[in-house]
Coordinates of C-alpha atoms and ligand atoms in Angstrom, one line a residue:
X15 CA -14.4 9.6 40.9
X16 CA -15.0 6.5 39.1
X17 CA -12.2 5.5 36.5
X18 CA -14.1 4.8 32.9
X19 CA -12.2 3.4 29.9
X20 CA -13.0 4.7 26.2
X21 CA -12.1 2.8 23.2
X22 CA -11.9 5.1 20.3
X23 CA -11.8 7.8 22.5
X24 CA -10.6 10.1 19.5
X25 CA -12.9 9.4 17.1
X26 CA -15.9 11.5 16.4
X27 CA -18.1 10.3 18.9
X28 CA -15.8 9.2 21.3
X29 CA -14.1 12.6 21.8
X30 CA -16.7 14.1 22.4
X31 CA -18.0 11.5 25.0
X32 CA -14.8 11.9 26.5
X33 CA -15.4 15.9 26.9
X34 CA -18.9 15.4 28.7
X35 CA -17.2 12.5 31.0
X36 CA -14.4 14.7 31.9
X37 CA -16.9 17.7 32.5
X38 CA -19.0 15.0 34.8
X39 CA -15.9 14.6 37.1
X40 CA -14.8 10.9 35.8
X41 CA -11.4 9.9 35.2
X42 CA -11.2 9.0 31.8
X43 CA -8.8 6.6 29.8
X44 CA -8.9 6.2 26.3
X45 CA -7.3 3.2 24.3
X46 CA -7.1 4.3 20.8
X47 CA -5.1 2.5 17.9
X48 CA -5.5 6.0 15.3
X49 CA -6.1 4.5 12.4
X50 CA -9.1 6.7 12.1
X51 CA -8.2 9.5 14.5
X52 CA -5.2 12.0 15.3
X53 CA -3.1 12.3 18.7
X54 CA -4.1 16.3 18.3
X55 CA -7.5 15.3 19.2
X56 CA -6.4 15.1 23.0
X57 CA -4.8 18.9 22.8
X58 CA -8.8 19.8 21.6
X59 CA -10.1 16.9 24.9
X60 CA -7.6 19.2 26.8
X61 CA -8.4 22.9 25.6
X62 CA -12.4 22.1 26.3
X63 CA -12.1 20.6 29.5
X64 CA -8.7 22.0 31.1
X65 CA -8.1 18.3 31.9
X66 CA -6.1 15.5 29.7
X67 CA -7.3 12.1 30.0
X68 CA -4.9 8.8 30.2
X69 CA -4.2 7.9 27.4
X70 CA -2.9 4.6 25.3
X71 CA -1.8 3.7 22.3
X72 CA -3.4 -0.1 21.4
X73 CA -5.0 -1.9 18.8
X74 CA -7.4 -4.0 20.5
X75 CA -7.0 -6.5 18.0
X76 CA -3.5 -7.3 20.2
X77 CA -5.4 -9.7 23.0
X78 CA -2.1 -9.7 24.9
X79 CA -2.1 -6.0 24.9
X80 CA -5.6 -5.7 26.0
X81 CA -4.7 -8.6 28.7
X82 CA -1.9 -6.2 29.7
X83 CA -4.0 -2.9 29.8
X84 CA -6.1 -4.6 32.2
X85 CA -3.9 -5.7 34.3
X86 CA -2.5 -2.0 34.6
X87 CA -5.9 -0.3 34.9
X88 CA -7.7 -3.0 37.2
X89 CA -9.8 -0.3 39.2
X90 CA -12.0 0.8 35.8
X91 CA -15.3 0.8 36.6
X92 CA -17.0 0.9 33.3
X93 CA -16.3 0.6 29.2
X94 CA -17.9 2.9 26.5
X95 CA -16.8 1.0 23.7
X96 CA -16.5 2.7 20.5
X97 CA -13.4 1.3 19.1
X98 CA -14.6 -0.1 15.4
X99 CA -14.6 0.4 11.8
X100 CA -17.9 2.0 10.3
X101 CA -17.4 2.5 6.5
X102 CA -20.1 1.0 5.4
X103 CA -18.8 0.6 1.8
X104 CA -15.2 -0.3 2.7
X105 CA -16.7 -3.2 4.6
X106 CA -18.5 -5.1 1.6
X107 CA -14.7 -5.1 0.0
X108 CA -13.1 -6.4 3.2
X109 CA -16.1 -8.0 5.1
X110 CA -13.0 -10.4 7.3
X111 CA -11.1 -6.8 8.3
X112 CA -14.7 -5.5 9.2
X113 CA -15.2 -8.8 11.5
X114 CA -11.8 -9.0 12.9
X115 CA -11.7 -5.4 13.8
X116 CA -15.0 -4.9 15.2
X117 CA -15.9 -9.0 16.7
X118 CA -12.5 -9.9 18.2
X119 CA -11.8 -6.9 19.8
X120 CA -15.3 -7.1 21.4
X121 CA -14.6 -10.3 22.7
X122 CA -11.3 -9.9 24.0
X123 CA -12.6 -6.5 26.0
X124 CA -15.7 -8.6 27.1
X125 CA -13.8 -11.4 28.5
X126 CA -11.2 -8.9 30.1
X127 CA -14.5 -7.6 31.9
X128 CA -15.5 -11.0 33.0
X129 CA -12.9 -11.2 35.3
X130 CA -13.6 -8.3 36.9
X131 CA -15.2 -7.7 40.0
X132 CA -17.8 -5.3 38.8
X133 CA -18.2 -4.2 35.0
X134 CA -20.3 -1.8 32.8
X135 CA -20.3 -1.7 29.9
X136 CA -21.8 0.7 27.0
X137 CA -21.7 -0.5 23.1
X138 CA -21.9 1.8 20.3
X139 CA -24.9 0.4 17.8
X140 CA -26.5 1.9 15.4
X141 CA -30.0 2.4 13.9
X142 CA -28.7 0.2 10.7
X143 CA -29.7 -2.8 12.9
X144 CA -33.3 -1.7 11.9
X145 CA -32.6 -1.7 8.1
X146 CA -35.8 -0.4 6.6
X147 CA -38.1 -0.4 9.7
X148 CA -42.3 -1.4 8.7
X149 CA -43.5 1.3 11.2
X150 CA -41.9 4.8 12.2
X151 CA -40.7 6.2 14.5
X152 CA -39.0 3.3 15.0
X153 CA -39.0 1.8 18.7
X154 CA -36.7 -0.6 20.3
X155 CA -39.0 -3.3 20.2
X156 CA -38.7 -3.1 16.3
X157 CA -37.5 -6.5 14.4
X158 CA -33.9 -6.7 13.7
X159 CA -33.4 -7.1 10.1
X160 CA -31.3 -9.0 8.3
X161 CA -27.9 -6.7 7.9
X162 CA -27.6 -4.8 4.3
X163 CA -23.2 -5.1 4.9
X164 CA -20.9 -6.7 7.0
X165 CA -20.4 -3.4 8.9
X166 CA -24.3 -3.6 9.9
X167 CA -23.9 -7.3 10.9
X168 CA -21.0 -6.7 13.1
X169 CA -22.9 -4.6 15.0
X170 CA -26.0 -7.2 15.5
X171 CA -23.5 -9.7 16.2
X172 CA -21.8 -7.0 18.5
X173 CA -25.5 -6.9 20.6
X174 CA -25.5 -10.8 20.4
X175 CA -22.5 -11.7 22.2
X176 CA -23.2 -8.8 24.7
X177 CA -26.6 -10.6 25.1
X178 CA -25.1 -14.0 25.5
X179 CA -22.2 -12.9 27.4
X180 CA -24.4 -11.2 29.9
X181 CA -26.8 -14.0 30.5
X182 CA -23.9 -16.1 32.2
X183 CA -21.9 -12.9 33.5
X184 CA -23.7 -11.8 37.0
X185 CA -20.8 -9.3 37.3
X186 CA -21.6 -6.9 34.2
X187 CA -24.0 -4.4 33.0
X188 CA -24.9 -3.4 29.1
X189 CA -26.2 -0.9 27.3
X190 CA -26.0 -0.6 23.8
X191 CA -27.0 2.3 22.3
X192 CA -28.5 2.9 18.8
X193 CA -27.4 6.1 17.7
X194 CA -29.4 7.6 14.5
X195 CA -27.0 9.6 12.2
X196 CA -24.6 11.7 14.9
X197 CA -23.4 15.2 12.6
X198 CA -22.4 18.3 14.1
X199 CA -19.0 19.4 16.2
X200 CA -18.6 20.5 19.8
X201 CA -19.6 24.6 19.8
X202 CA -16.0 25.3 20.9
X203 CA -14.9 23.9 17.6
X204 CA -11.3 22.6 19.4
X205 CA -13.0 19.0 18.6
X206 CA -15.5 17.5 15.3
X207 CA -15.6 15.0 12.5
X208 CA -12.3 14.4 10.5
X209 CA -13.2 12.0 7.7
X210 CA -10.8 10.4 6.6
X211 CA -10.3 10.5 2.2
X212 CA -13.6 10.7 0.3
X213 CA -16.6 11.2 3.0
X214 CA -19.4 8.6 2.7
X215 CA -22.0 10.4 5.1
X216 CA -23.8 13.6 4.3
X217 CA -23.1 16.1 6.6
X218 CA -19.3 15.9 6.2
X219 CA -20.0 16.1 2.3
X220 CA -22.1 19.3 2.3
X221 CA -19.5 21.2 4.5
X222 CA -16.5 19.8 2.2
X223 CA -17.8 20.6 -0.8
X224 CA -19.0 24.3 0.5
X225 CA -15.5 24.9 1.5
X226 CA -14.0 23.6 -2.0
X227 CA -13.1 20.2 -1.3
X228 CA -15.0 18.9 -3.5
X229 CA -17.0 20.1 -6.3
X230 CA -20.7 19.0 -6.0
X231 CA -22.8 16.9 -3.7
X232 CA -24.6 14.4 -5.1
X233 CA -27.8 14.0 -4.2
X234 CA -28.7 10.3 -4.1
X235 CA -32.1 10.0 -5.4
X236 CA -35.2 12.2 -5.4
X237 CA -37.8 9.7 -6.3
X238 CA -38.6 8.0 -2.9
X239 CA -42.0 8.1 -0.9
X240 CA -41.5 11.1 1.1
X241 CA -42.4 14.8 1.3
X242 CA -39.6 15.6 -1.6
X243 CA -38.4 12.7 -2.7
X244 CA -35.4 12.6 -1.1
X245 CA -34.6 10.2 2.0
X246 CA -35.4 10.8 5.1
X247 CA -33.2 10.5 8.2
X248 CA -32.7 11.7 12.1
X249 CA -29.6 13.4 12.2
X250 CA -28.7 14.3 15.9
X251 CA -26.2 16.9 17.2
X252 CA -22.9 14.5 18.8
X253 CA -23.0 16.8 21.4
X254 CA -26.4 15.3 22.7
X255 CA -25.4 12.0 21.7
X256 CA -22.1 12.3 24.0
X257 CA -24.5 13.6 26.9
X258 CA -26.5 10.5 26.7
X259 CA -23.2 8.1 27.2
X260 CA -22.6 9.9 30.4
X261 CA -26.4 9.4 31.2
X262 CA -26.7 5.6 30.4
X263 CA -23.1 4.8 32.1
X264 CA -24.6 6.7 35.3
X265 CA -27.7 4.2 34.8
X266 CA -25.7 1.0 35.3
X267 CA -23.2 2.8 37.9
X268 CA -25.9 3.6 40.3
X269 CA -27.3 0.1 39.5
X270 CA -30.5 1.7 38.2
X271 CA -30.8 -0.7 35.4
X272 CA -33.8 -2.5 34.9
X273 CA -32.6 -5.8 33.1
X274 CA -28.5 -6.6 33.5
X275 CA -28.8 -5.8 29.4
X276 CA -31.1 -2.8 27.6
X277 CA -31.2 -1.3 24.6
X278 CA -31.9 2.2 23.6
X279 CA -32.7 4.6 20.7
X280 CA -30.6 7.8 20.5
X281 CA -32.2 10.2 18.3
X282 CA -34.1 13.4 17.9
X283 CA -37.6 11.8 16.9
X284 CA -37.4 14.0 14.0
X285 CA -37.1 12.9 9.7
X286 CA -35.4 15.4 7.9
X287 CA -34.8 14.7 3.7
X288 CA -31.9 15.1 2.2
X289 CA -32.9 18.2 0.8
X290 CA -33.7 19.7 4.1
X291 CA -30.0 19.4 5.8
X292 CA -28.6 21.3 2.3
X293 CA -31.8 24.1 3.3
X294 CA -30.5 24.0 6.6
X295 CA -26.8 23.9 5.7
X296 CA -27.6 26.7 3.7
X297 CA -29.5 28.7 6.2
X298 CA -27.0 29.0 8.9
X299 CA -24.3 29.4 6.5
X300 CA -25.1 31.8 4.3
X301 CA -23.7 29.7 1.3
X302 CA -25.7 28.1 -1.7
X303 CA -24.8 24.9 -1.7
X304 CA -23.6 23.1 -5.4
X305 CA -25.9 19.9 -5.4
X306 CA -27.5 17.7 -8.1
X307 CA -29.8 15.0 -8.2
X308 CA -28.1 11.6 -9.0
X309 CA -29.8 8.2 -8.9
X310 CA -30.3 6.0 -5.7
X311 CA -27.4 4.6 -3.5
X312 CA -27.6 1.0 -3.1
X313 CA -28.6 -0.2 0.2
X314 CA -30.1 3.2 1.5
X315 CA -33.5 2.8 3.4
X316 CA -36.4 5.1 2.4
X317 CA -36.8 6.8 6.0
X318 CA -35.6 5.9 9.5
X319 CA -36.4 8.2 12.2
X320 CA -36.6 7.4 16.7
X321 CA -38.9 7.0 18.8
X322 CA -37.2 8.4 21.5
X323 CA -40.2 8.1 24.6
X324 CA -37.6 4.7 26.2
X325 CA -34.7 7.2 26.0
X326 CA -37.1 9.7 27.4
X327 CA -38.2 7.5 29.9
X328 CA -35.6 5.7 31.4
X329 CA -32.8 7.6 31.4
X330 CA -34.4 10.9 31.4
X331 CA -32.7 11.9 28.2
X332 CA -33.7 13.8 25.2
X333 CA -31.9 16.0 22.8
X334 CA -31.8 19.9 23.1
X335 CA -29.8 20.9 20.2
X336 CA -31.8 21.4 17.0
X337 CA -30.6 20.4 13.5
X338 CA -29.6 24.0 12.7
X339 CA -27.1 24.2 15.7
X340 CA -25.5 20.9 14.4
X341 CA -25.0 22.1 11.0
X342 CA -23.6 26.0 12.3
X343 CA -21.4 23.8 14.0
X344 CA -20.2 21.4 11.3
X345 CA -19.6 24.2 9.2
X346 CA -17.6 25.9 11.8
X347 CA -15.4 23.3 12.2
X348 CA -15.0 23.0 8.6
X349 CA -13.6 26.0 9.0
X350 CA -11.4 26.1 11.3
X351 CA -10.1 22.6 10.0
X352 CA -10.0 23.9 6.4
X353 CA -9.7 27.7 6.7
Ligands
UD1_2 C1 -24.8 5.4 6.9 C2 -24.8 3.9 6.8 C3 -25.2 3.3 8.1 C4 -24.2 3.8 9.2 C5 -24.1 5.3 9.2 C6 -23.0 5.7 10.1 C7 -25.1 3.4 4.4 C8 -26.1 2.8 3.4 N1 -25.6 3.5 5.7 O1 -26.1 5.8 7.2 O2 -25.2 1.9 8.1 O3 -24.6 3.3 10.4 O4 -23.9 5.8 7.9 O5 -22.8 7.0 10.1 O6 -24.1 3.7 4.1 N2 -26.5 11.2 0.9 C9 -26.5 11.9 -0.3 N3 -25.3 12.2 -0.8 C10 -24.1 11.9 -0.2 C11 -24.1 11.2 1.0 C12 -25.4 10.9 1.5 O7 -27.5 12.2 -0.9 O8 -23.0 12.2 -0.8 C13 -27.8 10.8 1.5 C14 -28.0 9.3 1.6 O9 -28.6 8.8 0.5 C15 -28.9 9.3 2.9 C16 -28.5 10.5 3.7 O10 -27.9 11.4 2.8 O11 -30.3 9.4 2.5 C17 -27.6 10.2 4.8 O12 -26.6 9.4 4.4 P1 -25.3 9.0 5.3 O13 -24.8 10.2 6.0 O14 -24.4 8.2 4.5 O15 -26.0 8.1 6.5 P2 -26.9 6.8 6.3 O16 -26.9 6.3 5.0 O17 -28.2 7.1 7.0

């Protein structure tokens, strides 16, 4: 079976990418430099799947050492690339760490692919790339708008060079997928989320402060245009997400690609308000939930949401897990990570 690399391959999304490749029969290596992940990850990889992937220890910022891993590994067939920083915040403090960790090491894998033989490659994007889309759902063919941080510009600029690179590159294949906001753990709770400090996102927030972790969740506005007031995202279980990696490196294996670069949405198709995740936190957890309205967080958008028909579509993917499962399952791992 075809060998496939993973950078991040411990993190949050990557793990559980790596789970759904392993299950799929693929030999899986991950790079993975864990500044954002643990080693124990791969004994979770390893309880789900009865199988441990390769794996190294390397910052990708280390070109030599990419060079090197390369060399070693010269029969990989394809890349899910997930190796990046993603605090949104952290990244208007210390926009040249944001661009050095998430531009070079994109370059260095992409030119590393150049010289192979055959290459495929998958890039993790992200909705952001959208900012505050004029129509919803929002499809592919939506304008990219100008980046509200330096972490949502490295990830246009990520989709640029893949563009560019691709154009004068007959020998590789992209994808880059757009995920929506990923929550939720795998149901065997051996892998999930492990934020790092503070958490920024939501989900992670509700389950640490229902375990005690933190006191309250704050509630970041109630006074936008929607049903509540409060904004309006499309959260999506990682479990599907993880699925549709598989799915979209399967596309470009089997040379089933319609352009030699495509984008897609990955989301449910479905808005749900802030207040609606605490109701359904809530609901499959039995716990009231300590929130209070606060005022607006800079540099939110009102309401994103997919259209997911392209997903649909072309690679015969859509999600089958609801927003309930993914917050049972958060809260389970909360836990078991807590407990
Ligand atoms: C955020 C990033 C986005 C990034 C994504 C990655 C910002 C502005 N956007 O998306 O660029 O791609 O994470 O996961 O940081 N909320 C609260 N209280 C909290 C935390 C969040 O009310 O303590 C609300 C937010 O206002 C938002 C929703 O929950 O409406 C989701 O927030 P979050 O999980 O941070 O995701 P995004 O802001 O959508």
């Amino acid at each position: 079976m075809d060998k496939i690399l993973v950078t991040g391959g411990l993190g949050f999304i990557g793990s559980h990418t790596v789970v759904e490749l392993q299950n799929e029969g693929y030999e899986v290596v991950i790079i993975d430099d864990l500044s954002n992940s643990s080693i124990k990850v791969l004994d979770g990889i390893t309880a789900i799947t009865g199988k441990t992937p390769l794996f190294e220890k390397l910052d990708l910022k280390d070109k030599a050492g990419v060079e090197t891993f390369f060399a070693k590994h010269n029969d990989v067939k394809g890349v899910i690339h997930f190796a990046a920083s993603k605090a949104v915040g952290e990244s208007v403090n210390e926009p040249l760490l944001y661009y050095e960790n998430n531009i070079n090491t994109l370059v260095y894998v992409l030119k590393e692919l150049k010289k192979l033989p055959e290459a495929n490659f998958i890039f993790s994007s992200s909705c952001t790339v959208y900012g505050q889309a004029d129509e919803l759902p929002i499809t592919e063919n939506a304008p990219v708008k100008k980046a509200e941080s330096p972490y949502g510009n490295t990830k246009q600029i990520g989709e640029e060079i893949i563009v560019d690179t691709c154009k004068v590159s007959e020998n590789l294949k992209a994808i880059a997928l757009r995920y929506f906001n990923p929550i939720g753990a795998h149901e065997s709770v051996n892998i999930g989320e492990l934020p790092i400090g503070v958490p920024q996102n939501l989900v992670p927030f509700i389950t640490q402060t229902a375990i005690g972790l933190r006191e309250q969740l704050s509630v970041f506005g109630d006074d936008y245009p929607t049903s509540d007031g409060t904004c309006v995202r499309d959260y999506i279980h990682v479990v599907d997400l993880a699925k549709a990696h598989v799915i979209a490196l399967k596309r470009l294996l089997e040379n089933k690609n319609k352009a030699n670069y495509e984008t897609f949405n990955l989301g449910t198709g479905k808005g749900s308000s802030v207040l609606e995740v605490v109701q359904s936190f809530e609901r499959v957890s039995g716990e009231k939930l300590n929130y209070k309205i606060v005022g607006r967080r800079e540099g939110d958008v009102v309401s994103a949401y997919a259209d997911t028909n392209k997903a649909k579509d072309e690679l015969g993917w859509k999600t089958e897990l609801t927003l309930d499962d993914a917050m049972l399952s958060a809260w389970k791992w909360e836990q078991k990570v807590r407990g």
